[in-house]
mmCIF file of C-alpha atoms in Angstrom:
data_model
loop_
_atom_site.group_PDB
_atom_site.id
_atom_site.type_symbol
_atom_site.label_atom_id
_atom_site.label_comp_id
_atom_site.label_asym_id
_atom_site.label_seq_id
_atom_site.Cartn_x
_atom_site.Cartn_y
_atom_site.Cartn_z
ATOM 1 C CA UNK A 15 0.000 0.000 0.000
ATOM 2 C CA UNK A 16 2.970 2.344 0.380
ATOM 3 C CA UNK A 17 3.033 5.120 -2.193
ATOM 4 C CA UNK A 18 -0.560 4.587 -3.307
ATOM 5 C CA UNK A 19 -2.886 7.375 -4.415
ATOM 6 C CA UNK A 20 -5.083 8.998 -1.755
ATOM 7 C CA UNK A 21 -8.789 8.136 -1.778
ATOM 8 C CA UNK A 22 -11.670 10.447 -0.887
ATOM 9 C CA UNK A 23 -15.387 9.988 -0.308
ATOM 10 C CA UNK A 24 -17.420 13.083 -1.203
ATOM 11 C CA UNK A 25 -21.098 13.154 -0.234
ATOM 12 C CA UNK A 26 -23.607 15.010 -2.376
ATOM 13 C CA UNK A 27 -21.084 15.081 -5.210
ATOM 14 C CA UNK A 28 -23.177 14.632 -8.334
ATOM 15 C CA UNK A 29 -23.412 18.387 -9.031
ATOM 16 C CA UNK A 30 -22.818 21.856 -7.580
ATOM 17 C CA UNK A 31 -20.214 22.347 -4.865
ATOM 18 C CA UNK A 32 -19.792 18.592 -4.435
ATOM 19 C CA UNK A 33 -18.901 18.203 -8.101
ATOM 20 C CA UNK A 34 -16.410 21.080 -7.848
ATOM 21 C CA UNK A 35 -14.809 19.368 -4.866
ATOM 22 C CA UNK A 36 -14.599 16.034 -6.688
ATOM 23 C CA UNK A 37 -12.900 17.656 -9.680
ATOM 24 C CA UNK A 38 -10.382 19.528 -7.514
ATOM 25 C CA UNK A 39 -9.522 16.392 -5.560
ATOM 26 C CA UNK A 40 -9.061 14.470 -8.797
ATOM 27 C CA UNK A 41 -6.747 17.200 -10.071
ATOM 28 C CA UNK A 42 -4.802 16.852 -6.800
ATOM 29 C CA UNK A 43 -4.301 13.123 -7.394
ATOM 30 C CA UNK A 44 -7.174 11.593 -5.421
ATOM 31 C CA UNK A 45 -9.269 8.641 -6.525
ATOM 32 C CA UNK A 46 -12.930 9.353 -5.811
ATOM 33 C CA UNK A 47 -15.898 7.644 -4.244
ATOM 34 C CA UNK A 48 -18.802 9.824 -5.337
ATOM 35 C CA UNK A 49 -21.922 9.654 -3.177
ATOM 36 C CA UNK A 50 -25.359 11.094 -3.763
ATOM 37 C CA UNK A 51 -28.956 10.239 -2.991
ATOM 38 C CA UNK A 52 -29.738 10.372 -6.725
ATOM 39 C CA UNK A 53 -28.188 8.322 -9.522
ATOM 40 C CA UNK A 54 -28.825 10.156 -12.778
ATOM 41 C CA UNK A 55 -27.156 11.745 -15.794
ATOM 42 C CA UNK A 56 -25.543 14.411 -13.614
ATOM 43 C CA UNK A 57 -23.938 11.743 -11.431
ATOM 44 C CA UNK A 58 -22.569 9.959 -14.476
ATOM 45 C CA UNK A 59 -21.204 13.250 -15.859
ATOM 46 C CA UNK A 60 -19.296 13.786 -12.617
ATOM 47 C CA UNK A 61 -17.847 10.276 -12.727
ATOM 48 C CA UNK A 62 -16.749 10.635 -16.357
ATOM 49 C CA UNK A 63 -15.154 14.027 -15.699
ATOM 50 C CA UNK A 64 -13.150 12.584 -12.789
ATOM 51 C CA UNK A 65 -12.011 9.692 -14.982
ATOM 52 C CA UNK A 66 -11.071 12.097 -17.772
ATOM 53 C CA UNK A 67 -8.624 13.611 -15.268
ATOM 54 C CA UNK A 68 -6.889 10.252 -15.036
ATOM 55 C CA UNK A 69 -8.368 9.212 -11.688
ATOM 56 C CA UNK A 70 -10.596 6.328 -10.642
ATOM 57 C CA UNK A 71 -14.224 7.091 -9.773
ATOM 58 C CA UNK A 72 -16.907 4.929 -8.172
ATOM 59 C CA UNK A 73 -20.502 5.907 -7.427
ATOM 60 C CA UNK A 74 -22.207 4.882 -4.186
ATOM 61 C CA UNK A 75 -25.858 5.821 -3.957
ATOM 62 C CA UNK A 76 -27.453 6.655 -0.624
ATOM 63 C CA UNK A 77 -28.974 9.457 1.413
ATOM 64 C CA UNK A 78 -26.978 10.455 4.481
ATOM 65 C CA UNK A 79 -30.310 11.058 6.230
ATOM 66 C CA UNK A 80 -30.793 7.276 6.205
ATOM 67 C CA UNK A 81 -28.770 6.281 9.248
ATOM 68 C CA UNK A 82 -29.522 2.601 8.672
ATOM 69 C CA UNK A 83 -27.735 2.864 5.335
ATOM 70 C CA UNK A 84 -24.519 4.340 6.709
ATOM 71 C CA UNK A 85 -22.822 1.004 7.355
ATOM 72 C CA UNK A 86 -23.397 -0.081 3.746
ATOM 73 C CA UNK A 87 -22.301 3.280 2.351
ATOM 74 C CA UNK A 88 -19.087 3.302 4.371
ATOM 75 C CA UNK A 89 -18.332 -0.349 3.630
ATOM 76 C CA UNK A 90 -18.696 0.308 -0.102
ATOM 77 C CA UNK A 91 -16.564 3.441 0.143
ATOM 78 C CA UNK A 92 -13.722 1.640 1.929
ATOM 79 C CA UNK A 93 -14.119 -1.390 -0.301
ATOM 80 C CA UNK A 94 -13.976 0.499 -3.595
ATOM 81 C CA UNK A 95 -10.169 0.813 -3.533
ATOM 82 C CA UNK A 96 -9.250 -0.901 -0.276
ATOM 83 C CA UNK A 97 -8.834 2.228 1.866
ATOM 84 C CA UNK A 98 -10.216 5.688 2.561
ATOM 85 C CA UNK A 99 -8.108 8.707 3.449
ATOM 86 C CA UNK A 100 -10.547 11.595 3.285
ATOM 87 C CA UNK A 101 -14.226 12.131 3.993
ATOM 88 C CA UNK A 102 -15.796 15.308 2.623
ATOM 89 C CA UNK A 103 -19.157 16.004 4.243
ATOM 90 C CA UNK A 104 -20.768 18.055 1.510
ATOM 91 C CA UNK A 105 -24.324 16.727 1.170
ATOM 92 C CA UNK A 106 -26.967 19.159 2.350
ATOM 93 C CA UNK A 107 -30.315 20.684 1.519
ATOM 94 C CA UNK A 108 -31.843 24.161 1.654
ATOM 95 C CA UNK A 109 -35.148 25.166 3.183
ATOM 96 C CA UNK A 110 -38.070 24.655 0.818
ATOM 97 C CA UNK A 111 -39.884 27.789 1.946
ATOM 98 C CA UNK A 112 -38.028 30.772 3.395
ATOM 99 C CA UNK A 113 -39.893 32.964 5.830
ATOM 100 C CA UNK A 114 -40.410 34.254 9.340
ATOM 101 C CA UNK A 115 -38.714 32.256 12.104
ATOM 102 C CA UNK A 116 -42.085 32.292 13.873
ATOM 103 C CA UNK A 117 -43.522 30.245 11.012
ATOM 104 C CA UNK A 118 -40.869 27.473 10.881
ATOM 105 C CA UNK A 119 -42.641 24.115 10.959
ATOM 106 C CA UNK A 120 -41.565 21.013 12.821
ATOM 107 C CA UNK A 121 -41.484 19.155 9.502
ATOM 108 C CA UNK A 122 -39.097 21.644 7.900
ATOM 109 C CA UNK A 123 -36.879 21.773 10.993
ATOM 110 C CA UNK A 124 -36.662 17.983 11.240
ATOM 111 C CA UNK A 125 -35.975 17.558 7.518
ATOM 112 C CA UNK A 126 -33.141 20.102 7.507
ATOM 113 C CA UNK A 127 -31.452 18.737 10.608
ATOM 114 C CA UNK A 128 -31.885 15.115 9.482
ATOM 115 C CA UNK A 129 -29.636 15.762 6.486
ATOM 116 C CA UNK A 130 -27.519 18.784 7.353
ATOM 117 C CA UNK A 131 -26.598 17.863 10.921
ATOM 118 C CA UNK A 132 -27.869 14.499 12.165
ATOM 119 C CA UNK A 133 -26.950 12.555 9.040
ATOM 120 C CA UNK A 134 -23.596 14.292 8.742
ATOM 121 C CA UNK A 135 -22.719 13.648 12.378
ATOM 122 C CA UNK A 136 -23.492 9.936 12.330
ATOM 123 C CA UNK A 137 -21.845 9.344 8.955
ATOM 124 C CA UNK A 138 -18.710 11.044 10.291
ATOM 125 C CA UNK A 139 -18.891 8.865 13.383
ATOM 126 C CA UNK A 140 -19.109 5.710 11.272
ATOM 127 C CA UNK A 141 -16.216 6.742 9.023
ATOM 128 C CA UNK A 142 -14.082 7.806 11.992
ATOM 129 C CA UNK A 143 -14.540 4.430 13.710
ATOM 130 C CA UNK A 144 -13.536 2.629 10.533
ATOM 131 C CA UNK A 145 -10.527 4.902 10.038
ATOM 132 C CA UNK A 146 -9.363 4.231 13.595
ATOM 133 C CA UNK A 147 -9.684 0.486 13.046
ATOM 134 C CA UNK A 148 -7.551 0.540 9.882
ATOM 135 C CA UNK A 149 -3.840 -0.215 10.128
ATOM 136 C CA UNK A 150 -1.608 2.313 8.395
ATOM 137 C CA UNK A 151 1.576 1.753 6.452
ATOM 138 C CA UNK A 152 4.615 3.985 6.064
ATOM 139 C CA UNK A 153 4.009 6.240 3.088
ATOM 140 C CA UNK A 154 0.215 6.140 3.269
ATOM 141 C CA UNK A 155 -1.489 9.480 2.538
ATOM 142 C CA UNK A 156 -2.488 11.779 5.364
ATOM 143 C CA UNK A 157 -6.076 11.461 6.580
ATOM 144 C CA UNK A 158 -8.728 14.112 7.038
ATOM 145 C CA UNK A 159 -12.420 14.795 7.544
ATOM 146 C CA UNK A 160 -13.669 17.992 5.941
ATOM 147 C CA UNK A 161 -17.145 19.364 6.537
ATOM 148 C CA UNK A 162 -18.778 21.890 4.226
ATOM 149 C CA UNK A 163 -21.042 24.124 6.284
ATOM 150 C CA UNK A 164 -21.937 27.668 5.197
ATOM 151 C CA UNK A 165 -21.286 31.320 5.873
ATOM 152 C CA UNK A 166 -24.587 30.936 7.776
ATOM 153 C CA UNK A 167 -22.645 29.089 10.467
ATOM 154 C CA UNK A 168 -21.578 32.604 11.450
ATOM 155 C CA UNK A 169 -23.998 35.006 9.756
ATOM 156 C CA UNK A 170 -27.664 34.774 10.748
ATOM 157 C CA UNK A 171 -30.286 34.422 8.025
ATOM 158 C CA UNK A 172 -33.635 34.929 9.793
ATOM 159 C CA UNK A 173 -35.588 33.711 6.748
ATOM 160 C CA UNK A 174 -33.930 30.263 6.914
ATOM 161 C CA UNK A 175 -33.536 29.672 10.638
ATOM 162 C CA UNK A 176 -33.473 25.877 10.540
ATOM 163 C CA UNK A 177 -30.704 25.934 7.921
ATOM 164 C CA UNK A 178 -28.574 28.311 10.016
ATOM 165 C CA UNK A 179 -29.075 26.223 13.154
ATOM 166 C CA UNK A 180 -27.968 23.057 11.381
ATOM 167 C CA UNK A 181 -24.886 24.698 9.874
ATOM 168 C CA UNK A 182 -23.890 26.208 13.217
ATOM 169 C CA UNK A 183 -24.071 22.722 14.723
ATOM 170 C CA UNK A 184 -21.531 21.533 12.148
ATOM 171 C CA UNK A 185 -19.015 24.047 13.512
ATOM 172 C CA UNK A 186 -19.067 22.401 16.930
ATOM 173 C CA UNK A 187 -19.148 18.932 15.364
ATOM 174 C CA UNK A 188 -15.950 19.708 13.464
ATOM 175 C CA UNK A 189 -14.185 20.885 16.608
ATOM 176 C CA UNK A 190 -15.292 17.867 18.626
ATOM 177 C CA UNK A 191 -14.080 15.371 16.030
ATOM 178 C CA UNK A 192 -10.849 17.356 15.700
ATOM 179 C CA UNK A 193 -10.178 16.839 19.397
ATOM 180 C CA UNK A 194 -11.075 13.152 19.303
ATOM 181 C CA UNK A 195 -9.091 12.228 16.192
ATOM 182 C CA UNK A 196 -5.947 14.355 16.386
ATOM 183 C CA UNK A 197 -3.906 11.649 18.135
ATOM 184 C CA UNK A 198 -4.634 9.329 15.217
ATOM 185 C CA UNK A 199 -3.378 11.910 12.734
ATOM 186 C CA UNK A 200 -6.846 12.557 11.297
ATOM 187 C CA UNK A 201 -7.194 16.309 10.787
ATOM 188 C CA UNK A 202 -10.659 17.880 10.762
ATOM 189 C CA UNK A 203 -11.623 21.111 9.029
ATOM 190 C CA UNK A 204 -14.748 23.121 8.296
ATOM 191 C CA UNK A 205 -15.284 25.001 5.028
ATOM 192 C CA UNK A 206 -17.808 27.850 4.958
ATOM 193 C CA UNK A 207 -18.882 28.759 1.411
ATOM 194 C CA UNK A 208 -20.591 32.061 0.722
ATOM 195 C CA UNK A 209 -22.549 32.878 -2.412
ATOM 196 C CA UNK A 210 -21.576 30.065 -4.790
ATOM 197 C CA UNK A 211 -22.945 29.723 -8.326
ATOM 198 C CA UNK A 212 -24.894 26.427 -8.296
ATOM 199 C CA UNK A 213 -28.332 25.086 -9.182
ATOM 200 C CA UNK A 214 -29.319 25.739 -5.571
ATOM 201 C CA UNK A 215 -28.589 29.472 -5.789
ATOM 202 C CA UNK A 216 -29.834 29.907 -9.374
ATOM 203 C CA UNK A 217 -33.364 31.023 -8.342
ATOM 204 C CA UNK A 218 -31.828 33.972 -6.460
ATOM 205 C CA UNK A 219 -29.395 34.972 -9.233
ATOM 206 C CA UNK A 220 -30.906 38.370 -9.961
ATOM 207 C CA UNK A 221 -30.965 39.328 -6.283
ATOM 208 C CA UNK A 222 -27.390 38.219 -5.667
ATOM 209 C CA UNK A 223 -26.139 39.848 -8.871
ATOM 210 C CA UNK A 224 -27.415 43.168 -7.558
ATOM 211 C CA UNK A 225 -26.041 42.672 -4.052
ATOM 212 C CA UNK A 226 -22.589 41.681 -5.319
ATOM 213 C CA UNK A 227 -22.466 44.662 -7.687
ATOM 214 C CA UNK A 228 -23.274 46.920 -4.724
ATOM 215 C CA UNK A 229 -20.380 45.530 -2.667
ATOM 216 C CA UNK A 230 -22.161 42.869 -0.602
ATOM 217 C CA UNK A 231 -18.897 40.904 -0.757
ATOM 218 C CA UNK A 232 -15.505 42.663 -0.767
ATOM 219 C CA UNK A 233 -14.486 40.456 -3.705
ATOM 220 C CA UNK A 234 -17.208 41.499 -6.130
ATOM 221 C CA UNK A 235 -18.014 38.271 -7.930
ATOM 222 C CA UNK A 236 -19.875 35.042 -7.491
ATOM 223 C CA UNK A 237 -17.987 32.195 -5.912
ATOM 224 C CA UNK A 238 -17.637 29.083 -8.059
ATOM 225 C CA UNK A 239 -17.683 25.414 -7.012
ATOM 226 C CA UNK A 240 -14.024 25.318 -8.057
ATOM 227 C CA UNK A 241 -13.202 27.928 -5.385
ATOM 228 C CA UNK A 242 -14.524 25.605 -2.700
ATOM 229 C CA UNK A 243 -12.892 22.631 -4.389
ATOM 230 C CA UNK A 244 -9.428 24.179 -4.348
ATOM 231 C CA UNK A 245 -9.717 24.872 -0.620
ATOM 232 C CA UNK A 246 -10.831 21.318 0.120
ATOM 233 C CA UNK A 247 -8.089 19.815 -2.051
ATOM 234 C CA UNK A 248 -5.374 21.834 -0.315
ATOM 235 C CA UNK A 249 -6.556 20.747 3.137
ATOM 236 C CA UNK A 250 -7.095 17.120 2.119
ATOM 237 C CA UNK A 251 -3.591 17.022 0.624
ATOM 238 C CA UNK A 252 -2.063 17.839 3.995
ATOM 239 C CA UNK A 253 -1.060 21.436 3.233
ATOM 240 C CA UNK A 254 -1.617 22.442 6.885
ATOM 241 C CA UNK A 255 -0.293 19.537 8.987
ATOM 242 C CA UNK A 256 -0.153 21.562 12.233
ATOM 243 C CA UNK A 257 -3.798 22.644 12.001
ATOM 244 C CA UNK A 258 -7.017 20.958 12.987
ATOM 245 C CA UNK A 259 -10.497 22.121 13.952
ATOM 246 C CA UNK A 260 -10.197 25.313 11.896
ATOM 247 C CA UNK A 261 -12.941 26.910 9.804
ATOM 248 C CA UNK A 262 -12.018 28.312 6.391
ATOM 249 C CA UNK A 263 -14.236 30.897 4.698
ATOM 250 C CA UNK A 264 -14.659 30.704 0.932
ATOM 251 C CA UNK A 265 -16.947 33.710 0.586
ATOM 252 C CA UNK A 266 -15.107 36.626 -0.978
ATOM 253 C CA UNK A 267 -14.784 38.250 2.446
ATOM 254 C CA UNK A 268 -18.520 38.214 3.192
ATOM 255 C CA UNK A 269 -17.879 37.102 6.773
ATOM 256 C CA UNK A 270 -15.800 40.188 7.626
ATOM 257 C CA UNK A 271 -17.771 42.425 9.962
ATOM 258 C CA UNK A 272 -17.599 46.019 8.737
ATOM 259 C CA UNK A 273 -19.536 49.266 8.522
#
C-alpha cells in the first residue's frame, strides 16, 4: 500500500459544490468515491469528468439522512479501492420555503437537521470508527475529515432559521471530532462557502447579482464550485499539517464584519 494514491469519499457530489470538490480532488491526485442520494445523468457526468482527469471514480448511492444505510455506504466506500483517506461532508439541503422564524414548521426543521446535521454527524462517526480500526503503512497518505457548512454558520439568516441552526451545529461537530481524532493523525476542518454559483442558488441569481455589484462581498463576484474545491483539495492534501479544527471561509470576504 505504500506510495498509493489517496482516496476520498465526497457526499452530495453529483453536481454543484460537491462536483467542484470532486474535480479539484481528482486534479490533486485523489481517486474518488462519489456519493449522492440520486443516480442520474448528472452523477454519471461527474464520474466521467473525474475519470477524464486520469483518476478512478466509483458511485455509491445513498442518502446520508438514512442512518440505517450508513454502514453499507461506508463499507462500499472503503471497499472500492481498499482504503479511505478523506471524507468530505458536503451533502446538504436548503429550506423549501423561506420565511419568518415564527412560522418554521416542525417538519421543515426535522428535515433540515436530518440531512444537514444528524446525518452528517453519524456518517462522520461511522467513518471515523472505521478509520481508527484501519492499520496504516509507512508512506500512506495523510487522513482528514472535511465538513462543508456555510457562511450561515456565522452570519444569521432569519428567513432560513433551521438551515442556520444546522450549519452552526456543524461548527461544533468539526471541533469535537478534531479533538477526538488528532492523536490518530486525522485532521478535521470546516469550510464555509458564501454565495456560490450552483443550481441551488440559481433562483436567487438576480438578487445576488445586484447585491454583489453593490459591494455585498468585498471580492465582487460570485464564488464558483471550483473555489470551494481548491480549498478542500489543499486541506485534504495535507497542506496544513499543524492545524485541525479550523474553519475556512470561501466567501469573498462576506464574513468580515464592517460598517
